[in-house]
Amino acid sequence: MDAVPAAAAQRWPGRITERTLADGRPILYFDDQDTPGPVHEAADVRPLGEPPHAGEIRYDVLTGEWVTIAGHRMNRTFLPSAADCPLDPTVNPARPTEVPDSSYDVAVFANRFPSFAPLTVGPAADAPPPPFGPADRPAYGHCDVVVFSSDHDAAVADLSAARMRTIVEAWAQRTSAHSADPGVAEVFVFENSGQEIGVTLSHPHGQVYAYPTVPPRSGQLVERARQHRQATGGNLLADVLAAEQAEGTRVVLRGEHFTAYVPRAARWPVEVHLAPHRDVPDLAALDDAERAELALVYQELLRRVNRFHPGVDRVPYISGWHQAPTGEDRDLGRLHLQLFSLLRAPGKLKYLAGSESGAGAWINDTTPERIADRLREVAS
Ligand SMILES: [Zn+2]
């Protein structure tokens, strides 16, 4: 089994600076080192007007899931050329970007085209009520953009260890900040990488969504965890981790604080989960030693996913941090990462076709054990 090198368990040595964009959205700069450096005083001089508003959420009575109706997002920026990237630093005042300063390490700001926002436009006061199920609700919440580097062409797996540690801190800080909002039910931290995934900006960045309702996957997991607790008294995610560690065939990496394994019923051609050894609800609950190891382990998993298919330079991936709901049923959730790719072979994508998209019934064309073998084979 691949152990990971011990990480120095010190407090994050960086610094957070909070500023405001021209339309009132907050922007936070996370600097890698707590040393004299940029003070991030550059002002956002764009004539932006009102802060963005979000739409509404409607209840799907057939599935019991909430759907966000965000029609105003249709005209958002889509694959701009590198010269027009809105996540670059503002080096030329004639081309202001979303980040006013000319240099930064990690920048976090509220999305200009949010699916959820503190200010909403819907539902309209005179909208007819739905015939069944709960009434439409405002799409209240928060959507952060987390820019991982000022380098437009950087890949997260290749960033310095210090930078990755700063990113972990930004994830934890945003989770903590949004969880304190009583209008937020769950905070989801995620990254889409690669045009095949539907990424609209190639600059290295991730997102944080603070939802007004518990999202469907988490809702299902909570129900399964509740049944498991009633049947066994245990925590489902903790017991799954223990079972994978004991069985071992799908474990791909084991550190002092985290273990990565391919789930027994993996759905994607490349999929791996990462779980902390300690029962923690979210990233904010990780201590310094856990955060330090997480930074190392996360990049190692990204590198392995990237090496998965011989001859492919950059494997597209989605990585999502599932965290416990902030209110009711918090004790049934447990932090874990789901990292996966829809690339099943060089040049061949796994499409979510009739069975998956239509019926929600998944068919994996490989075996989880084979995925685990390969993820061990390509270890650093
Ligand atoms: Zn860029």
mmCIF file of C-alpha atoms and ligand atoms in Angstrom:
data_model
loop_
_atom_site.group_PDB
_atom_site.id
_atom_site.type_symbol
_atom_site.label_atom_id
_atom_site.label_comp_id
_atom_site.label_asym_id
_atom_site.label_seq_id
_atom_site.Cartn_x
_atom_site.Cartn_y
_atom_site.Cartn_z
ATOM 1 C CA MET A 1 0.000 0.000 0.000
ATOM 2 C CA ASP A 2 1.296 3.423 -0.841
ATOM 3 C CA ALA A 3 1.883 5.532 2.213
ATOM 4 C CA VAL A 4 2.158 9.270 1.709
ATOM 5 C CA PRO A 5 5.041 11.272 3.178
ATOM 6 C CA ALA A 6 4.311 12.831 6.549
ATOM 7 C CA ALA A 7 3.224 16.439 6.188
ATOM 8 C CA ALA A 8 4.343 19.187 8.537
ATOM 9 C CA ALA A 9 1.340 19.763 10.787
ATOM 10 C CA GLN A 10 1.707 23.480 11.228
ATOM 11 C CA ARG A 11 -0.876 26.209 11.091
ATOM 12 C CA TRP A 12 -1.434 27.618 7.606
ATOM 13 C CA PRO A 13 1.122 30.444 7.336
ATOM 14 C CA GLY A 14 -0.845 32.550 4.874
ATOM 15 C CA ARG A 15 -3.052 35.615 5.079
ATOM 16 C CA ILE A 16 -6.607 36.500 4.053
ATOM 17 C CA THR A 17 -7.517 39.975 2.762
ATOM 18 C CA GLU A 18 -11.131 40.919 2.091
ATOM 19 C CA ARG A 19 -12.107 43.541 -0.503
ATOM 20 C CA THR A 20 -15.227 44.468 -2.462
ATOM 21 C CA LEU A 21 -15.837 44.436 -6.226
ATOM 22 C CA ALA A 22 -17.516 47.349 -8.058
ATOM 23 C CA ASP A 23 -21.006 45.822 -7.778
ATOM 24 C CA GLY A 24 -20.659 45.025 -4.085
ATOM 25 C CA ARG A 25 -19.652 41.370 -4.390
ATOM 26 C CA PRO A 26 -16.979 40.326 -1.897
ATOM 27 C CA ILE A 27 -13.542 39.169 -3.047
ATOM 28 C CA LEU A 28 -11.054 37.450 -0.730
ATOM 29 C CA TYR A 29 -7.364 37.077 -1.428
ATOM 30 C CA PHE A 30 -5.646 34.071 0.180
ATOM 31 C CA ASP A 31 -1.880 34.630 0.137
ATOM 32 C CA ASP A 32 0.454 31.654 0.526
ATOM 33 C CA GLN A 33 2.870 33.096 3.076
ATOM 34 C CA ASP A 34 2.419 35.356 6.068
ATOM 35 C CA THR A 35 5.149 37.726 4.901
ATOM 36 C CA PRO A 36 5.022 41.359 3.752
ATOM 37 C CA GLY A 37 3.557 41.278 0.270
ATOM 38 C CA PRO A 38 0.714 42.559 -1.837
ATOM 39 C CA VAL A 39 -1.925 44.444 0.135
ATOM 40 C CA HIS A 40 -4.478 44.041 -2.644
ATOM 41 C CA GLU A 41 -5.562 47.656 -2.626
ATOM 42 C CA ALA A 42 -6.260 47.893 -6.370
ATOM 43 C CA ALA A 43 -9.859 49.023 -6.797
ATOM 44 C CA ASP A 44 -12.360 47.504 -9.189
ATOM 45 C CA VAL A 45 -13.173 50.420 -11.511
ATOM 46 C CA ARG A 46 -15.596 48.643 -13.831
ATOM 47 C CA PRO A 47 -19.074 50.197 -14.204
ATOM 48 C CA LEU A 48 -20.923 47.066 -13.039
ATOM 49 C CA GLY A 49 -24.057 48.518 -11.437
ATOM 50 C CA GLU A 50 -26.252 46.257 -9.319
ATOM 51 C CA PRO A 51 -24.925 43.058 -7.719
ATOM 52 C CA PRO A 52 -26.183 39.915 -9.489
ATOM 53 C CA HIS A 53 -29.496 38.346 -8.530
ATOM 54 C CA ALA A 54 -30.402 34.653 -8.656
ATOM 55 C CA GLY A 55 -33.689 33.124 -9.843
ATOM 56 C CA GLU A 56 -35.931 30.622 -8.118
ATOM 57 C CA ILE A 57 -36.081 26.956 -7.193
ATOM 58 C CA ARG A 58 -39.051 24.757 -8.107
ATOM 59 C CA TYR A 59 -40.012 21.432 -6.581
ATOM 60 C CA ASP A 60 -40.165 18.418 -8.916
ATOM 61 C CA VAL A 61 -43.159 16.506 -7.543
ATOM 62 C CA LEU A 62 -42.139 13.385 -9.483
ATOM 63 C CA THR A 63 -38.767 13.000 -7.763
ATOM 64 C CA GLY A 64 -38.978 15.174 -4.673
ATOM 65 C CA GLU A 65 -35.958 17.170 -5.866
ATOM 66 C CA TRP A 66 -35.567 20.935 -6.141
ATOM 67 C CA VAL A 67 -34.582 22.332 -9.553
ATOM 68 C CA THR A 68 -32.975 25.740 -9.935
ATOM 69 C CA ILE A 69 -34.487 27.924 -12.649
ATOM 70 C CA ALA A 70 -31.682 30.274 -13.584
ATOM 71 C CA GLY A 71 -32.675 31.659 -16.987
ATOM 72 C CA HIS A 72 -30.500 34.719 -16.486
ATOM 73 C CA ARG A 73 -27.367 32.500 -16.746
ATOM 74 C CA MET A 74 -27.864 31.839 -20.466
ATOM 75 C CA ASN A 75 -25.620 34.703 -21.583
ATOM 76 C CA ARG A 76 -22.705 33.964 -19.268
ATOM 77 C CA THR A 77 -19.133 33.973 -20.495
ATOM 78 C CA PHE A 78 -18.401 30.830 -22.495
ATOM 79 C CA LEU A 79 -14.846 29.752 -23.335
ATOM 80 C CA PRO A 80 -13.356 33.206 -23.850
ATOM 81 C CA SER A 81 -9.963 33.341 -25.584
ATOM 82 C CA ALA A 82 -6.990 33.422 -23.208
ATOM 83 C CA ALA A 83 -6.625 37.147 -23.903
ATOM 84 C CA ASP A 84 -10.124 37.794 -22.529
ATOM 85 C CA CYS A 85 -9.990 35.503 -19.485
ATOM 86 C CA PRO A 86 -11.964 37.114 -16.611
ATOM 87 C CA LEU A 87 -9.992 35.162 -13.976
ATOM 88 C CA ASP A 88 -6.587 36.605 -14.903
ATOM 89 C CA PRO A 89 -5.090 39.339 -12.726
ATOM 90 C CA THR A 90 -5.771 42.880 -13.933
ATOM 91 C CA VAL A 91 -2.378 43.657 -15.442
ATOM 92 C CA ASN A 92 -3.622 46.123 -18.036
ATOM 93 C CA PRO A 93 -6.093 48.669 -16.593
ATOM 94 C CA ALA A 94 -7.659 48.899 -20.070
ATOM 95 C CA ARG A 95 -8.703 45.235 -19.680
ATOM 96 C CA PRO A 96 -10.081 44.900 -16.148
ATOM 97 C CA THR A 97 -10.928 41.351 -15.042
ATOM 98 C CA GLU A 98 -12.873 39.912 -12.101
ATOM 99 C CA VAL A 99 -9.695 40.187 -9.988
ATOM 100 C CA PRO A 100 -8.691 43.860 -9.661
ATOM 101 C CA ASP A 101 -5.155 43.243 -8.376
ATOM 102 C CA SER A 102 -2.204 42.685 -10.697
ATOM 103 C CA SER A 103 -1.000 39.739 -8.626
ATOM 104 C CA TYR A 104 -2.597 37.162 -6.367
ATOM 105 C CA ASP A 105 -2.102 33.604 -5.131
ATOM 106 C CA VAL A 106 -5.678 32.377 -4.585
ATOM 107 C CA ALA A 107 -8.674 34.650 -5.135
ATOM 108 C CA VAL A 108 -12.259 33.880 -4.102
ATOM 109 C CA PHE A 109 -15.227 35.964 -5.197
ATOM 110 C CA ALA A 110 -18.978 35.653 -5.602
ATOM 111 C CA ASN A 111 -19.930 34.430 -9.088
ATOM 112 C CA ARG A 112 -21.137 37.176 -11.428
ATOM 113 C CA PHE A 113 -23.661 34.753 -12.971
ATOM 114 C CA PRO A 114 -24.813 32.862 -9.879
ATOM 115 C CA SER A 115 -27.241 29.949 -9.652
ATOM 116 C CA PHE A 116 -27.780 30.954 -5.991
ATOM 117 C CA ALA A 117 -27.261 34.410 -4.494
ATOM 118 C CA PRO A 118 -28.152 36.443 -1.401
ATOM 119 C CA LEU A 119 -30.289 38.614 -3.716
ATOM 120 C CA THR A 120 -32.885 36.876 -5.882
ATOM 121 C CA VAL A 121 -35.392 37.857 -8.577
ATOM 122 C CA GLY A 122 -37.875 35.066 -8.063
ATOM 123 C CA PRO A 123 -40.431 33.829 -7.735
ATOM 124 C CA ALA A 124 -42.613 36.652 -9.053
ATOM 125 C CA ALA A 125 -45.168 37.891 -6.521
ATOM 126 C CA ASP A 126 -48.079 37.204 -8.911
ATOM 127 C CA ALA A 127 -46.832 33.767 -10.094
ATOM 128 C CA PRO A 128 -49.578 31.103 -9.825
ATOM 129 C CA PRO A 129 -48.887 28.550 -7.082
ATOM 130 C CA PRO A 130 -47.968 24.997 -8.160
ATOM 131 C CA PRO A 131 -50.877 22.520 -8.240
ATOM 132 C CA PHE A 132 -49.012 20.044 -6.019
ATOM 133 C CA GLY A 133 -46.035 20.170 -3.685
ATOM 134 C CA PRO A 134 -44.330 23.071 -1.939
ATOM 135 C CA ALA A 135 -44.368 26.587 -3.413
ATOM 136 C CA ASP A 136 -41.523 27.947 -5.514
ATOM 137 C CA ARG A 137 -38.775 29.552 -3.460
ATOM 138 C CA PRO A 138 -36.076 32.140 -4.121
ATOM 139 C CA ALA A 139 -32.759 30.585 -5.213
ATOM 140 C CA TYR A 140 -31.116 31.961 -2.094
ATOM 141 C CA GLY A 141 -27.529 30.942 -1.414
ATOM 142 C CA HIS A 142 -23.959 31.631 -2.433
ATOM 143 C CA CYS A 143 -21.825 30.698 -5.438
ATOM 144 C CA ASP A 144 -18.106 31.345 -5.033
ATOM 145 C CA VAL A 145 -15.457 31.122 -7.704
ATOM 146 C CA VAL A 146 -12.121 29.961 -6.260
ATOM 147 C CA VAL A 147 -9.221 30.865 -8.562
ATOM 148 C CA PHE A 148 -6.298 28.559 -7.776
ATOM 149 C CA SER A 149 -3.518 30.470 -9.537
ATOM 150 C CA SER A 150 -2.905 33.655 -11.500
ATOM 151 C CA ASP A 151 -1.279 31.441 -14.178
ATOM 152 C CA HIS A 152 -3.909 30.841 -16.864
ATOM 153 C CA ASP A 153 -2.324 27.568 -18.010
ATOM 154 C CA ALA A 154 -1.527 25.974 -14.643
ATOM 155 C CA ALA A 155 -2.916 22.571 -13.637
ATOM 156 C CA VAL A 156 -3.920 21.961 -10.028
ATOM 157 C CA ALA A 157 -1.840 18.768 -9.840
ATOM 158 C CA ASP A 158 1.302 20.776 -10.690
ATOM 159 C CA LEU A 159 0.824 23.677 -8.248
ATOM 160 C CA SER A 160 3.325 23.986 -5.373
ATOM 161 C CA ALA A 161 2.575 22.166 -2.115
ATOM 162 C CA ALA A 162 2.300 25.552 -0.375
ATOM 163 C CA ARG A 163 -0.327 26.673 -2.890
ATOM 164 C CA MET A 164 -2.337 23.489 -2.517
ATOM 165 C CA ARG A 165 -2.291 24.033 1.250
ATOM 166 C CA THR A 166 -3.672 27.563 0.672
ATOM 167 C CA ILE A 167 -6.453 26.144 -1.511
ATOM 168 C CA VAL A 168 -7.420 23.706 1.268
ATOM 169 C CA GLU A 169 -7.569 26.674 3.635
ATOM 170 C CA ALA A 170 -9.796 28.606 1.230
ATOM 171 C CA TRP A 171 -12.150 25.596 0.916
ATOM 172 C CA ALA A 172 -12.354 25.269 4.713
ATOM 173 C CA GLN A 173 -12.838 29.004 5.269
ATOM 174 C CA ARG A 174 -15.638 29.278 2.709
ATOM 175 C CA THR A 175 -17.342 26.170 4.100
ATOM 176 C CA SER A 176 -17.231 27.701 7.557
ATOM 177 C CA ALA A 177 -18.454 31.132 6.394
ATOM 178 C CA HIS A 178 -21.400 29.797 4.384
ATOM 179 C CA SER A 179 -22.382 27.208 7.017
ATOM 180 C CA ALA A 180 -22.938 30.088 9.454
ATOM 181 C CA ASP A 181 -25.710 31.469 7.200
ATOM 182 C CA PRO A 182 -29.063 30.146 8.468
ATOM 183 C CA GLY A 183 -30.401 30.228 4.873
ATOM 184 C CA VAL A 184 -27.833 27.619 3.762
ATOM 185 C CA ALA A 185 -28.589 23.876 4.037
ATOM 186 C CA GLU A 186 -25.368 22.424 2.613
ATOM 187 C CA VAL A 187 -22.018 23.600 1.228
ATOM 188 C CA PHE A 188 -20.557 21.762 -1.778
ATOM 189 C CA VAL A 189 -16.957 22.390 -2.836
ATOM 190 C CA PHE A 190 -16.128 21.221 -6.340
ATOM 191 C CA GLU A 191 -13.914 21.513 -9.370
ATOM 192 C CA ASN A 192 -14.644 20.792 -13.020
ATOM 193 C CA SER A 193 -11.551 20.345 -15.161
ATOM 194 C CA GLY A 194 -11.468 19.917 -18.932
ATOM 195 C CA GLN A 195 -13.702 21.096 -21.758
ATOM 196 C CA GLU A 196 -15.213 17.589 -22.001
ATOM 197 C CA ILE A 197 -16.849 18.231 -18.599
ATOM 198 C CA GLY A 198 -18.477 21.441 -19.790
ATOM 199 C CA VAL A 199 -16.013 23.873 -18.261
ATOM 200 C CA THR A 200 -16.740 27.377 -19.548
ATOM 201 C CA LEU A 201 -13.419 28.881 -18.404
ATOM 202 C CA SER A 202 -10.144 26.961 -18.732
ATOM 203 C CA HIS A 203 -8.257 29.046 -16.129
ATOM 204 C CA PRO A 204 -7.604 26.774 -13.088
ATOM 205 C CA HIS A 205 -10.466 27.346 -10.690
ATOM 206 C CA GLY A 206 -13.057 25.607 -8.591
ATOM 207 C CA GLN A 207 -16.385 26.583 -7.099
ATOM 208 C CA VAL A 208 -18.253 26.557 -3.828
ATOM 209 C CA TYR A 209 -22.048 26.270 -3.870
ATOM 210 C CA ALA A 210 -23.996 27.004 -0.702
ATOM 211 C CA TYR A 211 -27.439 25.511 -1.375
ATOM 212 C CA PRO A 212 -30.740 26.563 0.224
ATOM 213 C CA THR A 213 -31.836 22.887 0.322
ATOM 214 C CA VAL A 214 -29.968 19.597 0.835
ATOM 215 C CA PRO A 215 -29.000 18.477 -2.711
ATOM 216 C CA PRO A 216 -30.394 15.126 -3.998
ATOM 217 C CA ARG A 217 -27.267 12.961 -3.643
ATOM 218 C CA SER A 218 -26.786 14.124 -0.089
ATOM 219 C CA GLY A 219 -30.478 13.665 0.651
ATOM 220 C CA GLN A 220 -30.307 10.033 -0.540
ATOM 221 C CA LEU A 221 -27.132 9.457 1.447
ATOM 222 C CA VAL A 222 -28.719 10.836 4.619
ATOM 223 C CA GLU A 223 -31.666 8.466 4.212
ATOM 224 C CA ARG A 224 -29.356 5.478 3.685
ATOM 225 C CA ALA A 225 -27.271 6.581 6.679
ATOM 226 C CA ARG A 226 -30.410 6.834 8.793
ATOM 227 C CA GLN A 227 -31.443 3.264 7.852
ATOM 228 C CA HIS A 228 -27.905 2.034 8.552
ATOM 229 C CA ARG A 229 -27.866 3.707 11.965
ATOM 230 C CA GLN A 230 -31.221 2.209 12.877
ATOM 231 C CA ALA A 231 -30.050 -1.253 11.791
ATOM 232 C CA THR A 232 -26.507 -1.213 13.203
ATOM 233 C CA GLY A 233 -26.026 1.881 15.350
ATOM 234 C CA GLY A 234 -23.048 2.899 13.192
ATOM 235 C CA ASN A 235 -22.235 5.797 10.860
ATOM 236 C CA LEU A 236 -22.603 4.562 7.266
ATOM 237 C CA LEU A 237 -19.658 6.442 5.749
ATOM 238 C CA ALA A 238 -17.346 5.534 8.633
ATOM 239 C CA ASP A 239 -18.354 1.870 8.373
ATOM 240 C CA VAL A 240 -17.839 1.857 4.583
ATOM 241 C CA LEU A 241 -14.340 3.280 5.081
ATOM 242 C CA ALA A 242 -13.522 0.654 7.734
ATOM 243 C CA ALA A 243 -14.804 -2.135 5.488
ATOM 244 C CA GLU A 244 -12.741 -0.927 2.528
ATOM 245 C CA GLN A 245 -9.626 -0.666 4.718
ATOM 246 C CA ALA A 246 -10.183 -4.180 6.073
ATOM 247 C CA GLU A 247 -10.834 -5.713 2.667
ATOM 248 C CA GLY A 248 -8.103 -3.720 0.957
ATOM 249 C CA THR A 249 -8.543 -4.682 -2.699
ATOM 250 C CA ARG A 250 -9.897 -1.286 -3.716
ATOM 251 C CA VAL A 251 -7.735 0.873 -1.433
ATOM 252 C CA VAL A 252 -5.351 2.928 -3.573
ATOM 253 C CA LEU A 253 -3.665 5.185 -1.038
ATOM 254 C CA ARG A 254 -3.386 5.243 2.722
ATOM 255 C CA GLY A 255 -2.013 8.140 4.762
ATOM 256 C CA GLU A 256 -1.975 8.878 8.466
ATOM 257 C CA HIS A 257 -5.243 10.839 8.281
ATOM 258 C CA PHE A 258 -6.870 9.882 4.954
ATOM 259 C CA THR A 259 -7.582 6.765 2.906
ATOM 260 C CA ALA A 260 -8.528 6.707 -0.798
ATOM 261 C CA TYR A 261 -10.483 3.808 -2.275
ATOM 262 C CA VAL A 262 -12.500 2.984 -5.348
ATOM 263 C CA PRO A 263 -16.105 2.552 -4.223
ATOM 264 C CA ARG A 264 -17.457 -0.986 -4.469
ATOM 265 C CA ALA A 265 -20.175 0.101 -6.902
ATOM 266 C CA ALA A 266 -18.247 2.779 -8.819
ATOM 267 C CA ARG A 267 -20.278 4.333 -11.654
ATOM 268 C CA TRP A 268 -17.579 6.087 -13.670
ATOM 269 C CA PRO A 269 -14.743 4.604 -15.767
ATOM 270 C CA VAL A 270 -12.326 6.360 -13.383
ATOM 271 C CA GLU A 271 -13.579 7.005 -9.866
ATOM 272 C CA VAL A 272 -11.981 7.259 -6.433
ATOM 273 C CA HIS A 273 -13.228 8.415 -3.040
ATOM 274 C CA LEU A 274 -11.111 9.981 -0.313
ATOM 275 C CA ALA A 275 -12.218 9.887 3.315
ATOM 276 C CA PRO A 276 -10.714 11.220 6.548
ATOM 277 C CA HIS A 277 -9.989 8.659 9.273
ATOM 278 C CA ARG A 278 -11.617 10.876 11.893
ATOM 279 C CA ASP A 279 -15.379 11.465 11.903
ATOM 280 C CA VAL A 280 -15.688 15.054 10.675
ATOM 281 C CA PRO A 281 -18.705 16.727 9.071
ATOM 282 C CA ASP A 282 -16.837 19.045 6.728
ATOM 283 C CA LEU A 283 -13.563 20.575 5.576
ATOM 284 C CA ALA A 284 -13.788 23.287 8.237
ATOM 285 C CA ALA A 285 -13.585 20.618 10.950
ATOM 286 C CA LEU A 286 -10.212 19.281 9.749
ATOM 287 C CA ASP A 287 -7.279 20.124 12.028
ATOM 288 C CA ASP A 288 -3.910 21.449 10.836
ATOM 289 C CA ALA A 289 -2.321 18.006 10.492
ATOM 290 C CA GLU A 290 -5.269 16.739 8.436
ATOM 291 C CA ARG A 291 -5.311 19.809 6.196
ATOM 292 C CA ALA A 292 -1.571 19.481 5.572
ATOM 293 C CA GLU A 293 -1.865 15.828 4.574
ATOM 294 C CA LEU A 294 -4.971 16.494 2.504
ATOM 295 C CA ALA A 295 -3.048 18.981 0.339
ATOM 296 C CA LEU A 296 -0.466 16.269 -0.491
ATOM 297 C CA VAL A 297 -2.935 13.443 -0.960
ATOM 298 C CA TYR A 298 -5.302 15.437 -3.168
ATOM 299 C CA GLN A 299 -2.571 16.371 -5.643
ATOM 300 C CA GLU A 300 -1.315 12.778 -5.679
ATOM 301 C CA LEU A 301 -4.801 11.536 -6.585
ATOM 302 C CA LEU A 302 -5.084 14.142 -9.354
ATOM 303 C CA ARG A 303 -1.718 13.024 -10.749
ATOM 304 C CA ARG A 304 -2.812 9.387 -10.755
ATOM 305 C CA VAL A 305 -6.083 10.195 -12.492
ATOM 306 C CA ASN A 306 -4.091 12.160 -15.028
ATOM 307 C CA ARG A 307 -1.817 9.160 -15.719
ATOM 308 C CA PHE A 308 -4.700 6.714 -15.880
ATOM 309 C CA HIS A 309 -4.895 6.527 -19.679
ATOM 310 C CA PRO A 310 -1.521 6.109 -21.434
ATOM 311 C CA GLY A 311 -0.997 8.783 -24.050
ATOM 312 C CA VAL A 312 -3.526 11.249 -22.630
ATOM 313 C CA ASP A 313 -1.958 14.499 -21.396
ATOM 314 C CA ARG A 314 -4.800 15.848 -19.300
ATOM 315 C CA VAL A 315 -7.657 13.681 -18.166
ATOM 316 C CA PRO A 316 -10.864 15.689 -17.649
ATOM 317 C CA TYR A 317 -12.240 15.268 -14.137
ATOM 318 C CA ILE A 318 -14.854 16.362 -11.650
ATOM 319 C CA SER A 319 -13.981 16.485 -7.989
ATOM 320 C CA GLY A 320 -16.627 17.163 -5.362
ATOM 321 C CA TRP A 321 -16.441 17.426 -1.583
ATOM 322 C CA HIS A 322 -19.574 16.008 -0.018
ATOM 323 C CA GLN A 323 -20.104 17.584 3.369
ATOM 324 C CA ALA A 324 -22.712 17.059 6.068
ATOM 325 C CA PRO A 325 -25.891 19.173 5.958
ATOM 326 C CA THR A 326 -25.491 22.289 8.107
ATOM 327 C CA GLY A 327 -28.704 21.768 10.102
ATOM 328 C CA GLU A 328 -30.937 18.742 10.562
ATOM 329 C CA ASP A 329 -29.257 15.330 10.033
ATOM 330 C CA ARG A 330 -25.775 16.809 10.344
ATOM 331 C CA ASP A 331 -24.730 13.806 12.435
ATOM 332 C CA LEU A 332 -25.615 11.445 9.569
ATOM 333 C CA GLY A 333 -23.225 13.081 7.102
ATOM 334 C CA ARG A 334 -19.455 12.717 6.969
ATOM 335 C CA LEU A 335 -16.874 14.485 4.824
ATOM 336 C CA HIS A 336 -15.714 12.631 1.701
ATOM 337 C CA LEU A 337 -14.367 13.438 -1.736
ATOM 338 C CA GLN A 338 -15.678 11.916 -4.944
ATOM 339 C CA LEU A 339 -13.173 12.289 -7.799
ATOM 340 C CA PHE A 340 -14.062 10.893 -11.203
ATOM 341 C CA SER A 341 -13.565 11.135 -14.934
ATOM 342 C CA LEU A 342 -15.908 10.366 -17.797
ATOM 343 C CA LEU A 343 -12.951 9.509 -20.055
ATOM 344 C CA ARG A 344 -13.105 5.711 -20.527
ATOM 345 C CA ALA A 345 -10.316 5.441 -23.103
ATOM 346 C CA PRO A 346 -8.177 7.914 -25.081
ATOM 347 C CA GLY A 347 -10.605 9.942 -27.181
ATOM 348 C CA LYS A 348 -13.647 8.059 -25.838
ATOM 349 C CA LEU A 349 -16.045 9.604 -23.373
ATOM 350 C CA LYS A 350 -18.611 7.803 -21.255
ATOM 351 C CA TYR A 351 -21.854 9.472 -22.283
ATOM 352 C CA LEU A 352 -24.781 9.508 -19.938
ATOM 353 C CA ALA A 353 -27.232 8.045 -22.402
ATOM 354 C CA GLY A 354 -30.644 6.401 -22.158
ATOM 355 C CA SER A 355 -30.132 4.204 -19.110
ATOM 356 C CA GLU A 356 -28.178 6.732 -17.020
ATOM 357 C CA SER A 357 -29.831 10.007 -18.127
ATOM 358 C CA GLY A 358 -33.277 8.588 -18.737
ATOM 359 C CA ALA A 359 -33.709 5.896 -16.113
ATOM 360 C CA GLY A 360 -30.975 6.901 -13.662
ATOM 361 C CA ALA A 361 -29.639 3.321 -13.849
ATOM 362 C CA TRP A 362 -25.861 3.214 -14.117
ATOM 363 C CA ILE A 363 -23.795 0.801 -16.125
ATOM 364 C CA ASN A 364 -20.031 0.817 -15.649
ATOM 365 C CA ASP A 365 -18.029 -0.668 -18.529
ATOM 366 C CA THR A 366 -15.103 -1.613 -16.297
ATOM 367 C CA THR A 367 -14.787 -3.036 -12.770
ATOM 368 C CA PRO A 368 -13.974 -1.064 -9.624
ATOM 369 C CA GLU A 369 -11.183 -3.562 -8.874
ATOM 370 C CA ARG A 370 -9.569 -2.888 -12.259
ATOM 371 C CA ILE A 371 -9.807 0.875 -11.643
ATOM 372 C CA ALA A 372 -8.092 0.395 -8.269
ATOM 373 C CA ASP A 373 -5.310 -1.724 -9.814
ATOM 374 C CA ARG A 374 -4.573 0.995 -12.325
ATOM 375 C CA LEU A 375 -4.660 3.808 -9.732
ATOM 376 C CA ARG A 376 -2.061 1.889 -7.667
ATOM 377 C CA GLU A 377 0.056 1.163 -10.740
ATOM 378 C CA VAL A 378 0.404 4.878 -11.618
ATOM 379 C CA ALA A 379 1.353 5.992 -8.075
ATOM 380 C CA SER A 380 4.155 8.570 -7.797
HETATM 381 ZN ZN ZN B 1 -6.989 33.068 -17.259
#
